[in-house]
Every structure is written in C-alpha cells, then in structure tokens.
Amino acid sequence: PAFAPATRAWLDAAFCAPNVRKVVVAPGRSRIDDDFATSVRVEAPPYMIARALYGQIFPPSKLLKPLLRAGMAADEALDIDGFSEPFIARAVTEAASRHQAGLFVSNSMPIRDCDRFGVPIRAEANRGLAGIDGVVATALGYAENHDADTTYLLIGDQAMLHDAGSLRAVADAHQRRLRIVVVDNGGGGIFSFLPLASNPEGIAADEIVSEEVFETLFGATHAVDFVRLVEAHGLTASRASSASEFERLLDDASLDVVVATPEVQRKDNVAIHRALEAPAVEAARRSMSHNLAYERFHGNGPPVVLLHGLFGSREDLRGLQAELAGRDVVMVDLAGHGASATEAGYSYDDQVDGLLALVEKLYDGPVDMVGYSLGARLALGCKLRRPSSIGRVVAVSARLVGLEGDARDARRRADKALAARVRALKCDADWASFFDDVWYAEGAKGGLWGELRNSGAYDAVRRRRLARLPENAAASLERAGLGDQPDLRDVASHDDVLLVHGAHDERCAGDAAALDA
C-alpha cells in the first residue's frame, strides 16, 4: 500500500534495523511487498488476526478518546474568514454535503485543504496525495458511476492545465453530472510551503533561491483565463472573486465550472494556513492535556480544589474532604495519576493550564486550592497565572524557588534519571521496593521520611500507593519538576497564601524563611 513519505521513511529505517521482521497481513493473494523486506505473509482479514491475538474484545486504546477530543477541539477552533483557499475547501465540502452530491478532490493542495478545513464528508481522490495527471478524466468517470445526480470536483489550476483536454469529454457526456471548481491562484501553490521558498536561516549561500528563480522553477506562473478555456470546450463557466459570490455560484446548477480566484496572493497562502492552523493545534494540545479525572462534592461556601502530590491520587485527600463536609469540594487526579488518562500535557505549564480549564468548566467564580508537594506547586502556579480565578491557597510542602542556569540543568538531569528509573518499574513488587528503598527511604530528602517510616502511618501510605499505581507519573516527574517551574516566591508572599511545612522539612522551611526575611 502507499504510505505518506514520513511514514515510508520511518518504516524503511525500522525494517533495516537488526532483529526486525516485517509481517504483512492481507485478505487476498495480491502481493504487498514493495520493498522486498517481508519476512512472513499471512493471508487473512486483518480483523481476524487481531481477534486471534487479543480475543473478541480488543484492548482499550489509551489514545483513541483523547485523539477524538483533540480533533473536535481543533475543528471548533477553526475560524475561517475571507475568501482564501481554506475557505474554498470548506465551502465546496459544505455544498457537496448540502446537496448530497459526490465529491472528487484533486491532488496537491485541494486534498490537503479539504482534509484540514473541510466538513466531514466522503471524498474520492486520484492516487492519494501525489500526482496531478488525469484528474478531470478520473473525476468524470467517478461522476458517471456515482449514485448522486451531481459530483463536485475541486481542482487546482495546475492540475486543470495538465488535463484540460478532458474538458471536451465533460462537455460530450450524455448528462453533465460533473461540476468543476477550479482554484486559480496563478501557479503551483503547494511549492510555497517548501523550505526553499522562504530560504530559512542557516541555508548555504549557494542554495539560496531568489524569488524570480523560485517562480520560474516551482511557482509555474501562468496567465490562463480559465473561463474562456472552459467555454472554448462548450461548457458554461463563471468566475468568483468574493466569498458571497462563490457560495452563490456553487448553488447555481446552470454552471459547469466555477473559477475561484482567492483574495490573497499565492505567496501569502502559507501565512493564511499557518494563522488558521495555530489556534487549532493549540486547542488540540490543550484538549489532550485537560483530560483530568475528578470527584466533586456539592455544598455551600467558597469551593475548594484539593491536589495531591507526586505518586499519589485523590484517595490521599479523602480525610481532608471529610473535614470540609458542607463545602463544595473537588478532588483531582493530576496528570498521569489515578484515573486521569492524560496522554499529553505533563509539563508544569500544561498541568496548570489543565487545572485552570477544569476550574473554568466547573465554576463561574474564584475557587480556593489546597495542594501538597507537586499539587501545592501547581496550585501556586494557577494563582500566579490567573489570580482572578484562584482565591486562597494552602500550599503544603511546596518548593518555591525557580532554578536557573547550572542549578536548573542539574535538577533536570536528576529528574530525568529518576524518571527513567520509574519507567522501568513493571510490577507491584518493583514499585514496593522503589517506595521502600528510594522514594520513602529513611535517608531520602535529608532524612525527611524517617519519622514517617517509623510510624504506623507509612504502611497505610504504602498500601494506598500500591492500590492506585500512577500510569505516567514519570512524565510529571521529568517535565514538572523544580527545574521547570517558575519562581513562586512572589505569589507565595500574598496575604491569601498559607505555607505549611513539616518540622523536619528543612528545604521548604528555608524557602518560607527567605520570604519572611
């Protein structure tokens, strides 16, 4: 099968690695071995192989739901304004959906724009993303055999020029069921997305391409009047130069061809795409980082959000919640902990974003926060980021100093090494040894845990940790440690912030004392 270039390159590298075998599963006898690297070929429907491996019920995907949410968030963030190529793709897909028509999309930019900016609709294309030969002829054959009375073809000007001769066949069709939309941007728009079009910093002097040379070799500029070209083949056509005019012509069944001339220059098309994609990408990223599990107890008074520490879960907060009976309380599982199946967004800033998004989702006004260790640092980060949403903060065992320079780099290296050790833990016994010998060791953190280890409370803490092992606390450890947090001393000095630390917690006590000084 055909793969995108990036996927093909990854597969080629993987198959060249030692001890890697390529297994092809295909339902028929057709040969799929384009690189002659197949070790085993299984002739069977893929779903049967999956069931044989996993059973009738496939294992749940940790990524499927977050990816679906990310896709919906990206779609909602798209705000297409002006008569641009993304607008044209959106309008054509909407028209095909509205009229229950078929849709054939040309290669190069049209298929990419429909994928990124169009509404969900079935579309056909000619051999995937590459190649612009014979698009009109293929679309005509598709339209002649489609159940719908009308099929839209969205095609670029270069692809139209490559197959202009097929317009005669369109005109000679027994019933004109194909309606063509030509995006006329004066040349090959996709090549403006190549790095050489912008001469990025660091490119060798002899590789710099002048605008004149680029237009000659890649822009493929032309001065073809597509309305006259179409009419010369006996078809009806009209040109649209505005969004409203374009939408009107799409619904005009008397026209065989609509020529769309975008308002923006071809060279500005890249900036238009980037401007549209940026908020969509950010919305998708935020949606994946905001998949936090929580438990809410409705009550009176100012709401309070409770945040646990690293390797913990909201179960650590049950006792505190009971003490706050009557208050509106939310207990949260931080990213990668408890029931929070977050697949992205483990950095300090991402976790602050996620908590603020949860607060905004649940409440109209400000909330109080109580946090321990990592949870305390995140609570202070929320107040630093958005003071209007966070009222009082109780920060228990919170480090406040934002590290810089060598100290920050050293802390990041240490956190990364410990995160690698955590990722290597495979079973309850591994975790139990880690808690006993590393994390809660009597000598760890300057002997901080010595009193806990010698009390009966440690056994309860250990059982609670082992009962709800975090799925990806290593990512939080590596990306939200002291080496990645901002300096929290200023926000911690506010009158509505209470710092709490243990009698033997010299590091947190030192941070608090520095504030008093």
mmCIF file of C-alpha atoms in Angstrom, residues 80-94 113 117-118 242-247 250 272-273 276:
data_model
loop_
_atom_site.group_PDB
_atom_site.id
_atom_site.type_symbol
_atom_site.label_atom_id
_atom_site.label_comp_id
_atom_site.label_asym_id
_atom_site.label_seq_id
_atom_site.Cartn_x
_atom_site.Cartn_y
_atom_site.Cartn_z
ATOM 1 C CA ILE A 80 -12.079 30.649 8.501
ATOM 2 C CA ASP A 81 -12.611 34.231 7.384
ATOM 3 C CA GLY A 82 -12.039 35.842 3.996
ATOM 4 C CA PHE A 83 -12.008 34.334 0.520
ATOM 5 C CA SER A 84 -8.994 32.046 0.881
ATOM 6 C CA GLU A 85 -8.147 28.545 -0.296
ATOM 7 C CA PRO A 86 -9.151 27.045 3.091
ATOM 8 C CA PHE A 87 -12.498 28.845 2.765
ATOM 9 C CA ILE A 88 -12.973 27.418 -0.735
ATOM 10 C CA ALA A 89 -12.332 23.876 0.541
ATOM 11 C CA ARG A 90 -14.783 24.368 3.402
ATOM 12 C CA ALA A 91 -17.458 25.821 1.098
ATOM 13 C CA VAL A 92 -17.150 23.039 -1.502
ATOM 14 C CA THR A 93 -17.400 20.271 1.099
ATOM 15 C CA GLU A 94 -20.404 22.021 2.645
ATOM 16 C CA ASP A 113 -7.241 21.712 2.403
ATOM 17 C CA PHE A 117 -10.556 22.638 6.722
ATOM 18 C CA GLY A 118 -13.498 20.817 5.099
ATOM 19 C CA SER A 242 -15.527 37.026 -3.227
ATOM 20 C CA ALA A 243 -16.855 34.598 -0.643
ATOM 21 C CA SER A 244 -20.503 35.553 -1.107
ATOM 22 C CA GLU A 245 -20.279 35.361 -4.900
ATOM 23 C CA PHE A 246 -18.545 31.974 -4.681
ATOM 24 C CA GLU A 247 -21.206 30.476 -2.402
ATOM 25 C CA LEU A 250 -21.777 26.853 -6.056
ATOM 26 C CA ILE A 272 -3.038 32.146 5.878
ATOM 27 C CA HIS A 273 -2.710 28.421 6.546
ATOM 28 C CA LEU A 276 -5.633 29.153 10.782
#
